[in-house]
Tab-separated table of C-alpha atoms in Angstrom:
chain	number	residue	atom	x	y	z
A	1	MET	CA	98.905	-97.745	-30.041
A	2	ALA	CA	95.217	-97.021	-28.131
A	3	SER	CA	96.350	-93.707	-25.204
A	4	GLU	CA	93.776	-94.476	-22.600
A	5	LEU	CA	95.235	-95.980	-19.277
A	6	ASN	CA	92.043	-97.373	-17.104
A	7	ILE	CA	92.674	-96.875	-13.329
A	8	SER	CA	89.954	-99.765	-12.424
A	9	GLU	CA	91.782	-102.674	-15.138
A	10	ILE	CA	94.856	-101.520	-13.223
A	11	TYR	CA	95.095	-101.149	-9.486
A	12	GLU	CA	95.164	-104.996	-8.543
A	13	GLN	CA	98.130	-105.714	-11.734
A	14	ASN	CA	101.803	-105.449	-10.487
A	15	LEU	CA	101.350	-101.328	-10.295
A	16	ASN	CA	105.339	-99.024	-11.072
A	17	PHE	CA	105.803	-95.613	-12.311
A	18	LEU	CA	108.602	-93.987	-13.782
A	19	ILE	CA	109.013	-90.494	-13.412
A	20	GLY	CA	111.267	-88.116	-15.773
A	21	SER	CA	112.085	-84.618	-15.082
A	22	GLY	CA	109.604	-83.589	-16.314
A	23	ALA	CA	107.548	-83.663	-13.206
A	24	SER	CA	109.835	-81.417	-11.557
A	25	PHE	CA	109.627	-78.524	-14.125
A	26	GLY	CA	108.572	-75.794	-12.489
A	27	TYR	CA	110.718	-76.590	-9.859
A	28	LEU	CA	113.805	-77.294	-11.211
A	29	PRO	CA	114.978	-76.525	-14.426
A	30	THR	CA	114.676	-79.435	-17.383
A	31	LEU	CA	117.712	-80.328	-18.735
A	32	GLN	CA	116.648	-78.511	-22.330
A	33	LEU	CA	118.185	-75.351	-23.486
A	34	SER	CA	117.262	-72.337	-25.537
A	35	LEU	CA	120.225	-72.150	-27.430
A	36	LYS	CA	119.979	-73.952	-31.376
A	37	ASP	CA	122.612	-76.473	-33.945
A	38	SER	CA	123.578	-73.783	-36.342
A	39	LEU	CA	122.678	-76.238	-38.920
A	40	MET	CA	119.474	-78.693	-37.914
A	41	GLU	CA	118.234	-75.309	-35.746
A	42	GLU	CA	117.066	-77.733	-32.628
A	43	GLN	CA	117.439	-76.545	-29.427
A	44	PHE	CA	120.218	-78.547	-27.923
A	45	THR	CA	119.894	-79.967	-24.242
A	46	VAL	CA	122.747	-80.006	-21.483
A	47	GLU	CA	124.076	-83.509	-22.870
A	48	THR	CA	124.384	-82.299	-26.664
A	49	LEU	CA	125.199	-79.579	-26.040
A	50	SER	CA	128.580	-80.746	-24.317
A	51	VAL	CA	129.069	-84.330	-26.867
A	52	GLU	CA	129.308	-80.704	-29.241
A	53	LEU	CA	131.804	-78.676	-27.128
A	54	THR	CA	133.723	-82.111	-26.608
A	55	LYS	CA	134.116	-83.007	-30.202
A	56	GLN	CA	135.296	-79.514	-30.518
A	57	ASN	CA	137.868	-80.026	-27.309
A	58	GLN	CA	136.529	-77.292	-25.773
A	59	GLU	CA	136.955	-78.055	-22.326
A	60	THR	CA	137.121	-74.661	-20.066
A	61	LEU	CA	133.236	-73.841	-22.367
A	62	ASN	CA	132.401	-77.180	-21.818
A	63	THR	CA	133.035	-77.115	-18.177
A	64	LEU	CA	131.379	-73.383	-18.028
A	65	LEU	CA	127.965	-76.215	-19.753
A	66	PHE	CA	128.139	-78.041	-16.170
A	67	MET	CA	129.054	-74.988	-14.236
A	68	HIS	CA	126.044	-73.420	-15.018
A	69	TYR	CA	124.195	-76.920	-14.581
A	70	TYR	CA	124.736	-76.905	-10.965
A	71	ASN	CA	123.959	-73.571	-10.224
A	72	SER	CA	120.580	-73.989	-11.739
A	73	CYS	CA	119.803	-76.915	-11.048
A	74	ILE	CA	121.844	-78.978	-8.845
A	75	LYS	CA	121.914	-75.872	-5.938
A	76	PRO	CA	118.320	-75.632	-6.149
A	77	ALA	CA	117.349	-78.897	-5.395
A	78	ILE	CA	119.929	-78.994	-3.102
A	79	GLU	CA	119.238	-75.532	-1.117
A	80	SER	CA	115.432	-76.145	-1.103
A	81	ASN	CA	114.674	-78.297	0.793
A	82	PRO	CA	112.028	-77.757	3.099
A	83	PRO	CA	111.532	-76.631	6.964
A	84	VAL	CA	113.022	-73.941	3.980
A	85	PRO	CA	109.663	-71.382	3.265
A	86	LEU	CA	109.237	-72.624	-0.955
A	87	PRO	CA	108.556	-70.631	-4.006
A	88	PRO	CA	104.696	-70.641	-5.486
A	89	HIS	CA	106.155	-71.881	-8.254
A	90	ARG	CA	107.681	-74.875	-6.266
A	91	LEU	CA	105.442	-75.311	-3.984
A	92	GLU	CA	102.527	-76.219	-6.552
A	93	VAL	CA	104.648	-78.413	-7.961
A	94	ILE	CA	104.716	-80.161	-4.461
A	95	ASN	CA	101.187	-80.066	-4.638
A	96	HIS	CA	101.440	-81.860	-8.197
A	97	TYR	CA	103.401	-84.479	-6.430
A	98	THR	CA	101.169	-85.045	-3.405
A	99	ASP	CA	97.483	-85.061	-4.820
A	100	PHE	CA	100.141	-88.247	-6.962
A	101	ILE	CA	101.417	-89.992	-4.212
A	102	SER	CA	97.659	-89.280	-2.484
A	103	THR	CA	96.072	-91.730	-5.453
A	104	VAL	CA	98.669	-94.462	-5.189
A	105	SER	CA	97.717	-94.473	-1.921
A	106	SER	CA	94.575	-94.300	-2.506
A	107	VAL	CA	94.958	-96.970	-5.661
A	108	ILE	CA	97.113	-100.011	-3.764
A	109	LYS	CA	94.595	-99.478	-0.701
A	110	GLU	CA	92.443	-101.455	-2.810
A	111	LYS	CA	94.331	-103.869	-3.604
A	112	LYS	CA	94.565	-108.126	-2.179
A	113	ALA	CA	96.136	-107.164	1.156
A	114	ASN	CA	99.374	-109.352	0.414
A	115	GLU	CA	99.773	-107.197	-2.599
A	116	ARG	CA	99.286	-103.478	-2.215
A	117	LYS	CA	102.594	-101.955	-2.675
A	118	CYS	CA	103.925	-100.015	-5.356
A	119	ASN	CA	106.710	-98.697	-6.690
A	120	ILE	CA	107.982	-94.983	-7.929
A	121	TYR	CA	110.971	-94.759	-9.952
A	122	THR	CA	112.676	-91.528	-10.499
A	123	THR	CA	115.527	-90.908	-12.733
A	124	ASN	CA	114.874	-86.653	-10.662
A	125	TYR	CA	117.506	-86.457	-7.634
A	126	ASP	CA	115.446	-84.105	-5.202
A	127	GLY	CA	113.461	-84.602	-3.475
A	128	CYS	CA	109.735	-83.481	-4.753
A	129	LEU	CA	108.746	-87.470	-3.277
A	130	GLU	CA	110.085	-87.849	-0.263
A	131	PHE	CA	108.963	-84.233	0.825
A	132	ALA	CA	105.253	-84.961	-1.104
A	133	ALA	CA	104.536	-87.413	0.814
A	134	GLU	CA	106.228	-86.302	3.799
A	135	SER	CA	103.389	-83.394	3.533
A	136	ILE	CA	101.071	-86.344	3.413
A	137	LEU	CA	102.173	-87.691	6.324
A	138	SER	CA	101.897	-84.953	8.743
A	139	LYS	CA	98.606	-84.783	7.982
A	140	GLY	CA	97.524	-87.818	9.623
A	141	GLY	CA	95.228	-90.165	8.727
A	142	GLN	CA	97.350	-91.911	5.265
A	143	THR	CA	98.465	-95.819	6.425
A	144	VAL	CA	100.342	-95.838	4.275
A	145	PHE	CA	104.502	-96.686	4.579
A	146	ILE	CA	106.822	-94.327	2.093
A	147	ASN	CA	110.017	-96.791	1.596
A	148	ASP	CA	112.643	-95.015	0.399
A	149	GLY	CA	115.241	-97.956	0.889
A	150	THR	CA	116.791	-96.611	4.221
A	151	ASN	CA	117.125	-98.065	7.455
A	152	GLY	CA	118.526	-96.176	11.037
A	153	PHE	CA	118.487	-93.680	13.434
A	154	LYS	CA	120.761	-90.533	13.821
A	155	LYS	CA	122.139	-91.759	10.415
A	156	ARG	CA	120.017	-93.502	7.787
A	157	TYR	CA	121.503	-96.164	5.192
A	158	PHE	CA	119.894	-96.567	2.133
A	159	HIS	CA	120.181	-100.124	0.416
A	160	THR	CA	118.298	-101.804	-2.405
A	161	LYS	CA	117.545	-105.305	-0.366
A	162	ASN	CA	115.924	-102.201	2.788
A	163	TYR	CA	113.014	-102.222	-0.439
A	164	ASN	CA	111.946	-105.764	1.052
A	165	ASN	CA	111.270	-104.394	4.282
A	166	HIS	CA	107.279	-104.471	4.690
A	167	VAL	CA	105.221	-103.144	7.951
A	168	VAL	CA	102.531	-105.134	9.299
A	169	GLN	CA	99.705	-104.411	11.725
A	170	LYS	CA	99.144	-106.770	13.924
A	171	GLY	CA	96.476	-107.037	16.785
A	172	ILE	CA	97.478	-106.247	20.670
A	173	PHE	CA	97.111	-110.334	20.656
A	174	ASP	CA	98.197	-111.374	17.501
A	175	ASN	CA	94.577	-112.542	16.269
A	176	TYR	CA	94.856	-110.834	13.051
A	177	SER	CA	98.065	-109.286	10.881
A	178	THR	CA	97.736	-107.350	7.546
A	179	PRO	CA	100.090	-105.778	6.164
A	180	THR	CA	100.313	-102.393	5.831
A	181	PRO	CA	99.838	-100.204	1.852
A	182	GLN	CA	103.342	-99.515	1.297
A	183	ILE	CA	104.826	-97.530	-1.873
A	184	ASN	CA	108.671	-97.543	-2.632
A	185	VAL	CA	110.734	-95.177	-3.805
A	186	LEU	CA	113.850	-95.750	-6.202
A	187	HIS	CA	116.254	-92.979	-7.269
A	188	VAL	CA	118.129	-94.165	-10.142
A	189	HIS	CA	119.788	-91.343	-10.696
A	190	GLY	CA	121.300	-91.104	-7.151
A	191	SER	CA	119.897	-88.086	-4.925
A	192	VAL	CA	121.358	-85.035	-4.221
A	193	TYR	CA	120.363	-85.981	-0.511
A	194	TRP	CA	123.154	-88.915	-0.070
A	195	LYS	CA	126.509	-88.765	0.552
A	196	LYS	CA	129.403	-92.120	0.940
A	197	GLU	CA	130.615	-92.707	3.741
A	198	SER	CA	132.886	-95.412	4.959
A	199	GLY	CA	131.741	-97.320	1.120
A	200	HIS	CA	127.491	-96.209	2.242
A	201	ILE	CA	125.909	-94.396	1.182
A	202	VAL	CA	123.791	-91.861	3.888
A	203	VAL	CA	121.293	-90.303	2.837
A	204	ASP	CA	120.761	-86.846	4.381
A	205	TYR	CA	117.101	-84.815	3.498
A	206	SER	CA	118.366	-81.630	6.194
A	207	ASN	CA	122.386	-81.333	4.122
A	208	GLN	CA	122.194	-78.076	2.113
A	209	ASP	CA	125.548	-77.873	1.143
A	210	ALA	CA	127.351	-80.020	-1.703
A	211	GLY	CA	130.775	-77.884	-1.058
A	212	ILE	CA	130.781	-76.165	-4.605
A	213	SER	CA	131.361	-71.966	-4.712
A	214	PHE	CA	132.866	-70.049	-6.920
A	215	SER	CA	134.626	-66.869	-7.356
A	216	GLU	CA	133.514	-63.404	-7.594
A	217	ARG	CA	134.952	-63.358	-11.517
A	218	GLU	CA	133.952	-67.231	-12.161
A	219	LEU	CA	129.770	-65.654	-11.329
A	220	GLU	CA	130.128	-63.345	-13.777
A	221	LEU	CA	131.290	-65.021	-16.553
A	222	LEU	CA	129.047	-68.045	-15.821
A	223	SER	CA	126.118	-65.171	-15.673
A	224	GLU	CA	126.787	-64.467	-19.677
A	225	PHE	CA	127.627	-67.895	-20.499
A	226	SER	CA	123.848	-68.992	-18.726
A	227	SER	CA	121.825	-65.494	-21.068
A	228	ILE	CA	123.199	-67.197	-24.049
A	229	VAL	CA	122.449	-71.037	-23.282
A	230	GLY	CA	118.850	-69.810	-22.285
A	231	ASN	CA	119.030	-67.189	-25.392
A	232	GLU	CA	116.625	-69.350	-27.504
A	233	ASN	CA	118.309	-66.646	-31.075
A	234	ALA	CA	121.672	-67.666	-30.125
A	235	THR	CA	123.664	-70.340	-31.474
A	236	GLU	CA	126.779	-72.454	-30.931
A	237	ASN	CA	128.646	-70.171	-32.886
A	238	ASP	CA	127.785	-67.861	-30.786
A	239	LEU	CA	128.856	-69.412	-27.267
A	240	LEU	CA	132.238	-70.719	-29.221
A	241	ALA	CA	133.709	-66.406	-28.866
A	242	PHE	CA	132.887	-66.316	-25.651
A	243	GLN	CA	136.457	-67.999	-24.047
A	244	HIS	CA	137.755	-67.057	-21.143
A	245	ASN	CA	140.189	-70.273	-20.793
A	246	ASP	CA	142.206	-68.644	-18.555
A	247	GLU	CA	139.654	-67.549	-16.030
A	248	ILE	CA	137.754	-70.677	-14.741
A	249	ASP	CA	139.595	-73.892	-12.568
A	250	CYS	CA	138.474	-76.260	-14.686
A	251	GLN	CA	140.158	-78.873	-12.423
A	252	ALA	CA	138.926	-77.160	-8.914
A	253	PHE	CA	135.714	-77.790	-9.839
A	254	TRP	CA	135.985	-81.232	-11.951
A	255	SER	CA	137.448	-82.596	-8.972
A	256	LYS	CA	134.219	-81.419	-7.156
A	257	TYR	CA	131.397	-81.916	-9.064
A	258	ASN	CA	132.516	-85.388	-9.725
A	259	LYS	CA	132.219	-86.548	-6.511
A	260	LEU	CA	128.224	-85.585	-6.468
A	261	PRO	CA	126.393	-88.551	-5.985
A	262	ILE	CA	123.850	-88.527	-9.113
A	263	VAL	CA	124.037	-89.811	-12.818
A	264	ASN	CA	126.284	-87.172	-15.262
A	265	PRO	CA	123.601	-86.562	-17.711
A	266	THR	CA	126.005	-87.706	-20.452
A	267	LYS	CA	127.900	-90.007	-19.352
A	268	TRP	CA	124.911	-91.049	-17.920
A	269	LYS	CA	127.174	-93.198	-14.791
A	270	PHE	CA	128.512	-91.826	-11.833
A	271	TYR	CA	131.611	-91.285	-10.770
A	272	GLU	CA	131.734	-92.994	-7.508
A	273	THR	CA	131.532	-96.754	-7.417
A	274	VAL	CA	129.645	-97.313	-4.848
A	275	PHE	CA	127.424	-95.234	-6.157
A	276	GLU	CA	127.809	-96.771	-9.862
A	277	GLU	CA	126.779	-100.137	-7.939
A	278	ASN	CA	123.379	-99.006	-6.231
A	279	TYR	CA	122.547	-97.714	-9.907
A	280	TYR	CA	122.738	-100.811	-11.338
A	281	GLN	CA	120.973	-102.543	-7.767
A	282	ILE	CA	118.212	-100.296	-8.729
A	283	LEU	CA	118.054	-101.250	-12.552
A	284	ARG	CA	118.066	-104.412	-11.706
A	285	HIS	CA	115.245	-104.284	-9.508
A	286	LEU	CA	112.968	-102.847	-11.680
A	287	SER	CA	114.155	-105.278	-14.799
A	288	PHE	CA	112.522	-108.367	-11.603
A	289	GLU	CA	109.560	-106.166	-11.444
A	290	LEU	CA	109.155	-105.910	-15.621
A	291	GLU	CA	109.529	-109.503	-15.579
A	292	ARG	CA	106.457	-110.076	-12.925
A	293	PRO	CA	102.912	-111.775	-14.179
A	294	ASN	CA	100.378	-108.906	-15.122
A	295	THR	CA	103.223	-106.339	-14.592
A	296	VAL	CA	101.421	-102.192	-15.195
A	297	PHE	CA	104.611	-99.180	-15.722
A	298	ILE	CA	103.868	-95.981	-16.566
A	299	THR	CA	106.406	-93.481	-17.394
A	300	PHE	CA	105.133	-89.471	-16.996
A	301	GLY	CA	107.696	-87.162	-17.941
A	302	PHE	CA	110.096	-89.277	-18.622
A	303	SER	CA	112.339	-89.114	-22.515
A	304	PHE	CA	113.730	-92.697	-22.550
A	305	ALA	CA	117.516	-90.561	-23.171
A	306	ASP	CA	118.792	-93.037	-20.432
A	307	GLU	CA	119.645	-95.457	-23.291
A	308	HIS	CA	119.998	-98.302	-20.218
A	309	ILE	CA	116.206	-97.889	-19.096
A	310	LEU	CA	115.361	-97.490	-22.383
A	311	HIS	CA	117.406	-100.864	-23.881
A	312	LEU	CA	115.929	-102.355	-20.018
A	313	VAL	CA	111.819	-101.811	-20.889
A	314	GLN	CA	112.547	-102.800	-24.550
A	315	ARG	CA	114.028	-106.232	-23.264
A	316	SER	CA	111.377	-105.801	-20.813
A	317	LEU	CA	108.308	-106.492	-23.550
A	318	SER	CA	108.532	-109.584	-24.229
A	319	ASN	CA	106.644	-110.513	-21.144
A	320	PRO	CA	103.686	-110.376	-23.008
A	321	SER	CA	101.325	-110.190	-19.439
A	322	LEU	CA	103.798	-106.515	-19.911
A	323	THR	CA	101.811	-103.253	-19.760
A	324	VAL	CA	103.868	-100.393	-20.789
A	325	TYR	CA	101.561	-96.580	-20.233
A	326	VAL	CA	103.845	-94.131	-21.716
A	327	CYS	CA	102.558	-90.419	-20.995
A	328	CYS	CA	103.390	-88.002	-24.110
A	329	PHE	CA	103.942	-83.947	-22.645
A	330	ASN	CA	102.659	-82.989	-26.738
A	331	GLU	CA	102.140	-84.665	-30.102
A	332	PRO	CA	105.819	-84.115	-31.160
A	333	GLU	CA	106.769	-86.402	-28.028
A	334	LYS	CA	104.353	-88.539	-29.241
A	335	SER	CA	105.801	-89.036	-32.271
A	336	VAL	CA	109.153	-89.823	-31.022
A	337	MET	CA	108.139	-92.166	-28.482
A	338	SER	CA	106.167	-94.309	-31.195
A	339	GLU	CA	108.856	-94.772	-32.987
A	340	LYS	CA	110.751	-95.999	-30.077
A	341	PHE	CA	108.586	-98.733	-29.002
A	342	LYS	CA	106.938	-98.354	-33.169
A	343	ASP	CA	107.525	-102.974	-32.590
A	344	TYR	CA	106.070	-102.979	-29.140
A	345	PRO	CA	102.166	-104.189	-29.147
A	346	ASN	CA	101.564	-103.940	-25.155
A	347	VAL	CA	102.765	-99.915	-25.307
A	348	LYS	CA	99.898	-97.511	-25.407
A	349	LEU	CA	101.475	-93.931	-26.180
A	350	VAL	CA	98.416	-91.437	-23.197
A	351	THR	CA	97.768	-88.448	-24.008
A	352	THR	CA	95.389	-85.137	-23.977
A	353	GLU	CA	94.179	-82.211	-26.493
A	354	ALA	CA	96.615	-79.900	-25.059
A	355	VAL	CA	100.043	-80.297	-23.301
A	356	LEU	CA	100.009	-83.022	-20.600
A	357	ASN	CA	101.147	-81.706	-17.407
A	358	PHE	CA	101.388	-82.887	-13.960
A	359	SER	CA	98.775	-81.462	-13.383
A	360	ALA	CA	96.896	-83.086	-16.189
A	361	PHE	CA	98.265	-86.092	-15.289
A	362	ASN	CA	96.634	-86.141	-12.468
A	363	SER	CA	93.041	-84.710	-12.433
A	364	GLN	CA	92.888	-86.168	-16.248
A	365	ILE	CA	94.957	-89.272	-16.310
A	366	PHE	CA	95.652	-90.758	-13.337
A	367	THR	CA	92.657	-90.332	-11.274
A	368	LEU	CA	89.929	-91.187	-9.713
A	369	SER	CA	87.707	-87.994	-9.928
A	370	LYS	CA	85.975	-89.976	-12.916
A	371	GLY	CA	83.564	-92.411	-12.268
A	372	ASP	CA	84.988	-94.891	-15.285
A	373	GLY	CA	88.500	-93.638	-14.573
A	374	THR	CA	89.158	-93.482	-18.046
A	375	ALA	CA	91.556	-90.853	-20.049
A	376	ASN	CA	91.436	-90.534	-23.614
A	377	GLY	CA	93.880	-89.271	-25.655
């Protein structure tokens, strides 16, 4: 598995990206927790801890876990959308996304006129891609169409068929016709800016309220709970000793949480049928793209924990003209990915000498700044 990526060799191919939570690290926490398994001495994630708590019938602790997940990840994602001023650490992440989109735009502009497009799939439900694109477009000079799958005016309605829409620039006398370079943004796991309305998905980037709130006592307990799962010296035994079954209204929380338009990180599914349908439509869109001839698929910040996506990619690797570049954060992750894709010679693992974060990806891997456009691990 050669660890190199050369833009000059891939820009003419059918270009696709998959962006995971590693790209938004610093803007939002990942699913990783500091709490350790007492037997394996490995850190839990939200999904693995939830599985363990469910096995032990710890309904209240599992509810507190998702209250913590909502409070630390989902709520900040909803509330930190522009024009809300961003703190420096979040603004830095948006700047990384801006660099990425700018490079993608430059690359697809070099493609043949009728092939100037690419797809960016993301499992993140934040608006980082959209906010970065908005920042670029607001400065002018960018002739690229960012398609988020919506149409409409006062209300923007989402449907995967809208990714088939393309913008064409024509001369005033119809004496020429030039397709505008296009970037499709597809939220595989949903978005905090999606809402269900009369069987449709409405996209509202001004939304800043998920309708979930906690009592003062619940916030106190949640603070204590969060300090435990954030303690690298704590284990699940410390968590099991934290019992407040009669002080948490589990049913009230889940009735609201289950309406959120995102994939639940334990069952990897939506609870609302309208979101579930679009989830599978986006996966179908990804499957079709990976079956196309001369396709390149670049993943960054994605652990392949979603088995639907993992198996879809593995099946698609039977396409001999598909090349998948998996960007690995460090050597341990490279070992994990090597095991997942050991039977697929058209998968290339990309690394750097240091950790491969989003900044390094933009400056060393997917960049036009180098003369040969090549990054080696």
